Short mmCIF file of C-alpha atoms in Angstrom, two decimals:
data_model
loop_
_atom_site.label_atom_id
_atom_site.label_comp_id
_atom_site.label_asym_id
_atom_site.label_seq_id
_atom_site.Cartn_x
_atom_site.Cartn_y
_atom_site.Cartn_z
CA LEU A 254 -192.52 170.92 -51.23
CA ALA A 255 -196.04 172.30 -50.85
CA ILE A 256 -195.87 171.71 -47.10
CA ILE A 257 -192.48 173.43 -46.88
CA SER A 258 -193.77 176.35 -48.93
CA LYS A 259 -196.69 176.87 -46.56
CA MET A 260 -194.39 176.56 -43.54
CA VAL A 261 -192.01 179.23 -44.88
CA GLU A 262 -194.88 181.62 -45.64
CA GLN A 263 -196.26 181.23 -42.12
CA PHE A 264 -192.83 181.72 -40.58
CA MET A 265 -192.08 184.89 -42.53
CA ARG A 266 -195.50 186.38 -41.74
CA GLY A 267 -195.15 185.57 -38.06
CA ASN A 268 -191.60 186.94 -37.76
CA PRO A 269 -191.39 190.33 -39.49
CA GLN A 270 -187.99 191.02 -37.93
CA VAL A 271 -186.38 188.19 -39.96
CA LYS A 272 -184.59 189.67 -42.97
CA GLY A 273 -183.94 186.42 -44.79
CA LEU A 274 -183.26 182.71 -44.52
CA LYS A 275 -180.07 180.64 -44.68
CA ILE A 276 -180.84 177.12 -45.87
CA GLY A 277 -178.65 174.03 -45.74
CA THR A 278 -179.24 170.41 -46.70
CA ILE A 279 -177.62 166.98 -46.53
CA ASP A 280 -176.58 167.22 -42.87
CA ASN A 281 -178.11 166.60 -39.43
CA SER A 282 -180.69 164.25 -40.96
CA ALA A 283 -181.75 166.90 -43.54
CA VAL A 284 -181.54 164.24 -46.25
CA ILE A 285 -183.08 164.70 -49.68
CA CYS A 286 -184.05 161.77 -51.90
CA ASP A 287 -181.85 160.95 -54.89
CA SER A 288 -182.45 159.56 -58.37
CA SER A 289 -183.35 156.13 -56.96
CA CYS A 290 -186.58 157.53 -55.48
CA PRO A 291 -189.60 156.06 -57.35
CA ASN A 292 -190.96 159.60 -57.69
CA ALA A 293 -187.75 161.05 -59.15
CA HIS A 294 -188.79 160.49 -62.78
CA GLY A 295 -185.28 160.96 -64.11
CA THR A 296 -184.34 163.91 -61.91
CA SER A 297 -181.11 163.99 -59.92
CA HIS A 298 -180.15 164.69 -56.34
CA ALA A 299 -178.92 168.14 -57.46
CA ASP A 300 -182.35 168.83 -58.99
CA HIS A 301 -184.04 167.95 -55.72
CA VAL A 302 -181.76 170.28 -53.74
CA ALA A 303 -182.42 173.08 -56.25
CA ASN A 304 -186.18 172.50 -56.16
CA LEU A 305 -186.13 172.77 -52.39
CA PHE A 306 -184.21 176.05 -52.44
CA LYS A 307 -186.49 177.45 -55.17
CA THR A 308 -189.61 176.51 -53.20
CA ILE A 309 -188.27 178.25 -50.09
CA GLN A 310 -187.19 181.35 -52.00
CA ASP A 311 -190.56 181.68 -53.79
CA ALA A 312 -192.49 181.34 -50.52
CA MET A 313 -190.23 183.81 -48.73
CA LEU A 314 -190.46 186.44 -51.49
CA LYS A 315 -194.23 186.03 -51.71
CA VAL A 316 -194.51 187.32 -48.14
CA ARG A 317 -191.55 189.72 -48.19
CA PRO A 318 -190.17 190.72 -51.62
CA ASP A 319 -187.06 192.34 -50.10
CA ALA A 320 -185.98 189.27 -48.08
CA ASN A 321 -182.63 187.60 -48.80
CA LEU A 322 -181.95 183.93 -49.41
CA ILE A 323 -178.59 182.42 -48.44
CA VAL A 324 -177.93 178.93 -49.78
CA TYR A 325 -175.35 177.00 -47.80
CA TYR A 326 -172.65 175.34 -49.93
CA TRP A 327 -172.36 172.19 -47.85
CA HIS A 328 -171.80 168.56 -48.89
CA TRP A 329 -172.47 169.48 -52.51
CA ASP A 330 -171.22 167.20 -55.27
CA LYS A 331 -169.96 168.39 -58.64
CA GLY A 332 -172.67 170.23 -60.55
CA TYR A 333 -174.86 171.09 -57.55
CA LEU A 334 -173.87 174.75 -57.54
CA GLN A 335 -174.71 175.26 -61.20
CA THR A 336 -178.04 173.42 -60.90
CA VAL A 337 -179.08 175.44 -57.84
CA CYS A 338 -178.08 178.75 -59.42
CA SER A 339 -180.07 177.99 -62.56
CA LYS A 340 -183.35 177.74 -60.61
CA LEU A 341 -183.11 180.69 -58.20
CA LYS A 342 -184.12 184.31 -58.70
CA LYS A 343 -181.32 186.85 -58.40
CA PRO A 344 -180.11 188.28 -56.17
CA PHE A 345 -179.35 185.53 -53.69
CA TYR A 346 -176.28 184.71 -51.62
CA VAL A 347 -174.06 181.64 -51.33
CA GLY A 348 -172.62 180.92 -47.89
CA CYS A 349 -169.30 179.11 -48.02
CA LYS A 350 -165.96 178.97 -46.18
CA VAL A 351 -162.88 180.61 -47.66
CA GLU A 352 -160.42 177.96 -46.47
CA LYS A 353 -162.50 174.93 -47.47
CA LYS A 354 -160.27 172.54 -49.50
CA THR A 355 -157.04 174.30 -48.53
CA LYS A 356 -154.34 172.29 -46.73
CA GLN A 357 -152.28 172.86 -43.64
CA LYS A 358 -148.51 172.81 -44.07
CA ILE A 359 -147.28 171.91 -40.59
CA GLU A 360 -145.44 168.61 -41.20
CA GLU A 361 -142.33 168.42 -43.34
CA GLY A 362 -142.69 165.89 -46.12
CA ILE A 363 -146.35 165.01 -45.35
CA GLU A 364 -149.10 166.87 -47.18
CA GLY A 365 -152.16 167.65 -45.09
CA GLU A 366 -155.68 166.50 -45.87
CA GLU A 367 -158.13 169.09 -47.23
CA LEU A 368 -159.88 171.27 -44.68
CA TRP A 369 -163.61 171.03 -45.22
CA ASP A 370 -165.35 173.04 -42.55
CA ALA A 371 -164.96 176.44 -40.93
CA SER A 372 -161.33 177.16 -40.13
CA ILE A 373 -158.99 180.11 -39.91
CA LEU A 374 -155.67 178.29 -40.22
CA THR A 375 -154.11 178.61 -43.67
CA ASP A 376 -154.79 182.19 -44.86
CA GLU A 377 -155.55 180.71 -48.29
CA VAL A 378 -158.57 180.52 -50.61
CA GLY A 379 -160.05 177.11 -51.46
CA ASP A 380 -161.51 175.85 -54.73
CA ASP A 381 -165.14 175.79 -53.54
CA PHE A 382 -165.07 179.49 -52.71
CA LYS A 383 -163.43 180.30 -56.05
CA GLU A 384 -166.03 178.22 -57.90
CA SER A 385 -168.85 179.97 -56.08
CA ILE A 386 -167.47 183.41 -56.98
CA LYS A 387 -167.50 182.43 -60.66
CA ALA A 388 -171.10 181.24 -60.35
CA VAL A 389 -172.72 184.15 -58.46
CA GLY A 390 -170.13 186.94 -58.27
CA SER A 391 -168.00 187.97 -55.30
CA GLU A 392 -170.60 190.53 -54.16
CA ASN A 393 -173.06 187.67 -53.59
CA MET A 394 -170.69 185.48 -51.57
CA ILE A 395 -170.73 185.24 -47.77
CA ASP A 396 -167.73 183.86 -45.92
CA MET A 397 -168.56 181.90 -42.76
CA MET A 398 -165.72 183.20 -40.62
CA PRO A 399 -164.95 181.89 -37.09
CA VAL A 400 -165.08 185.13 -35.09
CA GLY A 401 -166.76 184.32 -31.78
CA SER A 402 -165.49 180.74 -31.72
CA GLY A 403 -162.55 178.93 -33.28
CA ASN A 404 -162.35 176.21 -35.91
CA ASP A 405 -165.36 173.99 -36.39
CA ASP A 406 -166.35 172.03 -33.28
CA PHE A 407 -163.45 173.40 -31.23
CA TYR A 408 -166.11 174.50 -28.72
CA PHE A 409 -164.03 177.15 -27.00
CA ALA A 410 -165.37 180.69 -26.92
CA SER A 411 -163.59 183.83 -28.06
CA PRO A 412 -160.16 182.66 -29.24
CA PRO A 413 -157.93 185.74 -28.79
CA TYR A 414 -156.61 185.97 -32.37
CA PRO A 415 -157.54 189.41 -33.81
CA GLY A 416 -154.58 189.17 -36.21
CA ARG A 417 -156.14 186.15 -37.90
CA ILE A 418 -159.42 188.02 -38.35
CA TYR A 419 -157.49 190.93 -39.89
CA ARG A 420 -155.80 188.62 -42.40
CA ARG A 421 -159.11 186.94 -43.27
CA PHE A 422 -160.65 190.34 -44.03
CA LYS A 423 -157.65 191.14 -46.23
CA ILE A 424 -158.34 187.95 -48.21
CA LEU A 425 -162.00 188.93 -48.61
CA ASP A 426 -160.94 192.40 -49.76
CA SER A 427 -158.64 190.86 -52.37
CA LEU A 428 -161.59 188.80 -53.63
CA LYS A 429 -163.87 191.88 -53.58
CA CYS A 430 -166.18 189.99 -51.25
CA PRO A 431 -167.73 192.39 -48.72
CA ASN A 432 -169.86 189.87 -46.81
CA PHE A 433 -169.29 187.53 -43.88
CA MET A 434 -171.21 185.93 -41.06
CA ASP A 435 -169.94 184.49 -37.80
CA PHE A 436 -169.66 180.69 -38.12
CA GLU A 437 -172.93 179.55 -36.56
CA CYS A 438 -172.00 176.10 -35.23
CA GLY A 439 -169.72 177.65 -32.64
CA ALA A 440 -172.18 180.38 -31.55
CA HIS A 441 -171.18 184.00 -31.06
CA HIS A 442 -169.29 185.36 -28.06
CA THR A 443 -167.92 188.79 -27.32
CA GLY A 444 -164.18 189.46 -27.03
CA SER A 445 -161.25 190.71 -29.11
CA GLY A 446 -162.72 189.03 -32.20
CA GLU A 447 -165.86 191.16 -32.03
CA VAL A 448 -163.77 194.28 -31.43
CA ALA A 449 -161.51 193.30 -34.35
CA VAL A 450 -164.48 193.19 -36.73
CA ASN A 451 -165.59 196.66 -35.63
CA VAL A 452 -162.10 198.12 -35.94
CA TYR A 453 -161.55 196.68 -39.42
CA GLN A 454 -164.87 198.01 -40.72
CA HIS A 455 -163.81 201.53 -39.74
CA ALA A 456 -160.13 201.33 -40.79
CA PRO A 457 -159.54 198.59 -43.39
CA GLN A 458 -156.45 200.18 -44.95
CA THR A 459 -154.20 200.04 -41.91
CA SER A 460 -151.31 197.60 -41.34
CA GLU A 461 -151.76 194.53 -39.13
CA GLU A 462 -149.56 196.06 -36.42
CA SER A 463 -151.58 199.30 -36.37
CA PHE A 464 -154.75 197.25 -36.43
CA LEU A 465 -153.73 195.31 -33.32
CA GLN A 466 -152.85 198.56 -31.58
CA ASN A 467 -156.29 199.96 -32.37
CA VAL A 468 -157.98 196.81 -31.03
CA ALA A 469 -155.86 196.98 -27.87
CA LYS A 470 -156.75 200.65 -27.28
CA ILE A 471 -160.45 199.77 -27.16
CA ILE A 472 -160.08 196.89 -24.69
CA TYR A 473 -157.24 198.30 -22.56
CA LYS A 474 -156.78 201.90 -21.41
CA ASN A 475 -153.36 201.28 -19.81
CA LYS A 476 -150.54 201.50 -22.39
CA ASN A 477 -148.49 198.74 -20.75
CA ALA A 478 -151.55 196.51 -20.75
CA GLN A 479 -151.98 197.20 -24.45
CA GLN A 480 -148.45 196.03 -25.20
CA TYR A 481 -148.84 192.88 -23.09
CA ALA A 482 -152.11 192.12 -24.86
CA ILE A 483 -150.67 192.55 -28.36
CA ALA A 484 -147.81 190.23 -27.47
CA GLY A 485 -150.31 187.75 -26.05
CA TRP A 486 -152.45 187.83 -29.17
CA LYS A 487 -149.41 187.26 -31.37
CA ALA A 488 -148.34 184.27 -29.28
CA PHE A 489 -151.82 182.76 -29.47
CA ASP A 490 -151.84 183.34 -33.24
CA LYS A 491 -148.53 181.48 -33.63
CA GLY A 492 -149.77 178.50 -31.65
CA PHE A 493 -153.11 178.37 -33.40
CA LYS A 494 -151.67 177.41 -36.78
CA TYR A 495 -150.29 174.16 -35.32
CA ILE A 496 -153.70 172.77 -34.33
CA PRO A 497 -153.60 169.45 -36.22
CA MET A 498 -156.89 169.75 -38.06
CA SER A 499 -155.83 167.98 -41.22
CA LEU A 500 -152.83 165.72 -40.82
CA GLY A 501 -152.21 163.68 -43.95
CA GLY A 502 -151.39 159.96 -44.12
CA ASN A 503 -153.48 159.26 -41.03
CA ASN A 504 -155.33 156.14 -42.25
CA ARG A 505 -158.67 157.62 -41.25
CA ASN A 506 -161.50 157.57 -43.74
CA ALA A 507 -163.36 160.72 -42.74
CA MET A 508 -163.33 163.97 -40.82
CA SER A 509 -159.55 164.44 -40.89
CA GLY A 510 -159.98 167.98 -42.18
CA ARG A 511 -162.14 169.05 -39.27
CA MET A 512 -162.12 168.98 -35.47
CA ASP A 513 -165.41 167.04 -35.35
CA GLU A 514 -166.79 167.07 -31.84
CA ALA A 515 -163.31 167.81 -30.52
CA TRP A 516 -162.65 167.97 -26.80
CA THR A 517 -166.14 167.25 -25.54
CA MET A 518 -166.26 164.07 -27.58
CA CYS A 519 -162.79 163.12 -26.39
CA ILE A 520 -164.14 162.94 -22.88
CA ALA A 521 -167.48 161.40 -23.81
CA THR A 522 -166.34 158.79 -26.35
CA PRO A 523 -166.07 155.86 -23.89
CA ILE A 524 -169.59 156.65 -22.66
CA ASN A 525 -171.02 157.05 -26.16
CA LEU A 526 -169.17 154.18 -27.80
CA PRO A 527 -172.32 152.39 -29.06
CA PHE A 528 -173.42 155.60 -30.76
CA LEU A 529 -170.02 156.23 -32.30
CA LEU A 530 -169.70 152.71 -33.68
CA LYS A 531 -173.20 152.59 -35.13
CA ASP A 532 -172.78 152.11 -38.89
CA LYS A 533 -169.14 153.17 -38.61
CA LYS A 534 -165.89 151.31 -38.08
CA ASP A 535 -163.79 152.19 -35.03
CA GLY A 536 -165.44 155.59 -34.64
CA ALA A 537 -163.77 156.62 -37.90
CA SER A 538 -165.94 159.67 -38.41
CA HIS A 539 -164.83 161.18 -35.10
CA TRP A 540 -161.35 162.45 -35.84
CA PHE A 541 -160.63 163.64 -32.32
CA SER A 542 -161.90 160.53 -30.59
CA PRO A 543 -159.37 158.93 -28.21
CA TYR A 544 -159.64 155.85 -30.41
CA ASN A 545 -157.99 157.91 -33.13
CA PHE A 546 -155.43 159.53 -30.84
CA PHE A 547 -153.85 156.40 -29.52
CA THR A 548 -152.51 154.68 -32.60
CA THR A 549 -148.82 154.19 -33.13
CA GLN A 550 -148.91 156.02 -36.45
CA LEU A 551 -150.80 159.04 -35.21
CA SER A 552 -150.29 159.67 -31.50
CA SER A 553 -146.69 160.90 -31.70
CA ARG A 554 -147.54 163.22 -34.61
CA LEU A 555 -150.49 164.70 -32.72
CA GLU A 556 -148.37 165.16 -29.62
CA THR A 557 -145.68 166.98 -31.60
CA GLN A 558 -148.16 169.53 -32.90
CA PHE A 559 -150.09 169.97 -29.66
CA LEU A 560 -146.88 170.62 -27.73
CA LYS A 561 -146.20 173.51 -30.13
CA VAL A 562 -149.74 174.80 -29.59
CA LEU A 563 -149.33 174.49 -25.83
CA TYR A 564 -145.97 176.29 -25.79
CA TYR A 565 -147.33 179.39 -27.51
CA TRP A 566 -150.69 179.37 -25.76
CA GLN A 567 -149.11 179.18 -22.32
CA GLU A 568 -147.08 182.25 -23.23
CA SER A 569 -150.24 183.92 -24.52
CA SER A 570 -152.07 183.12 -21.29
CA ARG A 571 -149.21 184.55 -19.22
CA LEU A 572 -149.13 187.79 -21.22
CA LEU A 573 -152.90 188.30 -21.31
CA SER A 574 -153.07 187.66 -17.56
CA MET A 575 -150.41 190.35 -17.07
CA ALA A 576 -152.44 192.70 -19.28
CA ASP A 577 -155.51 191.96 -17.17
CA ALA A 578 -153.67 192.64 -13.92
CA VAL A 579 -152.15 195.91 -15.14
CA GLU A 580 -155.52 197.03 -16.54
CA GLY A 581 -157.20 196.33 -13.20
CA ASN A 582 -159.27 193.25 -13.99
CA THR A 583 -161.97 194.94 -16.05
CA ASP A 584 -164.66 192.80 -17.63
CA TYR A 585 -163.05 193.02 -21.07
CA SER A 586 -159.44 192.48 -19.98
CA HIS A 587 -160.42 189.58 -17.71
CA HIS A 588 -162.42 188.02 -20.55
CA GLU A 589 -159.30 187.89 -22.76
CA ALA A 590 -157.19 186.38 -19.99
CA ILE A 591 -159.78 183.71 -19.14
CA SER A 592 -160.23 182.83 -22.82
CA ALA A 593 -156.52 182.15 -23.25
CA LYS A 594 -156.43 180.13 -20.02
CA ALA A 595 -159.39 178.01 -21.13
CA HIS A 596 -157.66 177.19 -24.41
CA VAL A 597 -154.52 176.17 -22.52
CA LEU A 598 -156.51 173.85 -20.24
CA GLY A 599 -158.17 172.31 -23.29
CA VAL A 600 -154.88 171.51 -24.98
CA MET A 601 -153.39 170.18 -21.73
CA SER A 602 -156.36 167.80 -21.43
#
């Protein structure tokens, strides 16, 4: 902890433009010792996580008293949140995902598994976000919203779904949560999502239909192009909800509430098979591995959903291409058309 403290101090001094730090643990080899450690002396894993966050916050505030700490609610067991909150100085923020632990309802008679990473599928609020609000207050919550990229690990830029961003902001308004950040694992890309954020900040009280019209007016100057684009966004929105992120009854032990490596891993799985099978059985942690696709129980169910996605996304691509043509192939209009086309190609693959 002393080494980490010194490292944080040096970083904050050397980077005056940094306004704060967002810290996560228990992922990507950022493992913290548990109660079995000979140096634990009766302390728990939750204590160790909290001590780490406290050390980082103290070092950060020592250099810059107005800096903000964001603790990432990620892979936390019961009691972690309360332990962490008890050791930190207020104010601080908790970064979480609104839809975490909600369930898709896309198969009749089969309940979906819990979503557990960044998604924008259900338009519902999960238990982890609710618990965090009770612990720190809604004004200190930050939703990790997929704006510049889609659901976790989908790895396609700028999904053209401004209506979904509108509805997510409405949920945050209902929770009195004013804060969000673009989901960082997908990176940020420009497009209708970025425009949607700007439009909502300036006119949050409008209807979804008026909101889409306002977004369209910024990207497209031609009125016919605006109407084609709105229809294209609505079609993409309809198809998006059928992405089978969390099918239930799938006999997989992990990752069924998340895209996990998605399309790129689909292609690379045969090449990376030794890596995938290391300490795992049948690549179980990689939900969208071909080894998970082609099982008799699962393949037909996946195909059913992806054909729905494809149907709507092909229509979206057609409409956004028409909008682009009518608008005269501007950078913005072409960007929307290419984004829809890329998503179609991904689903076809």
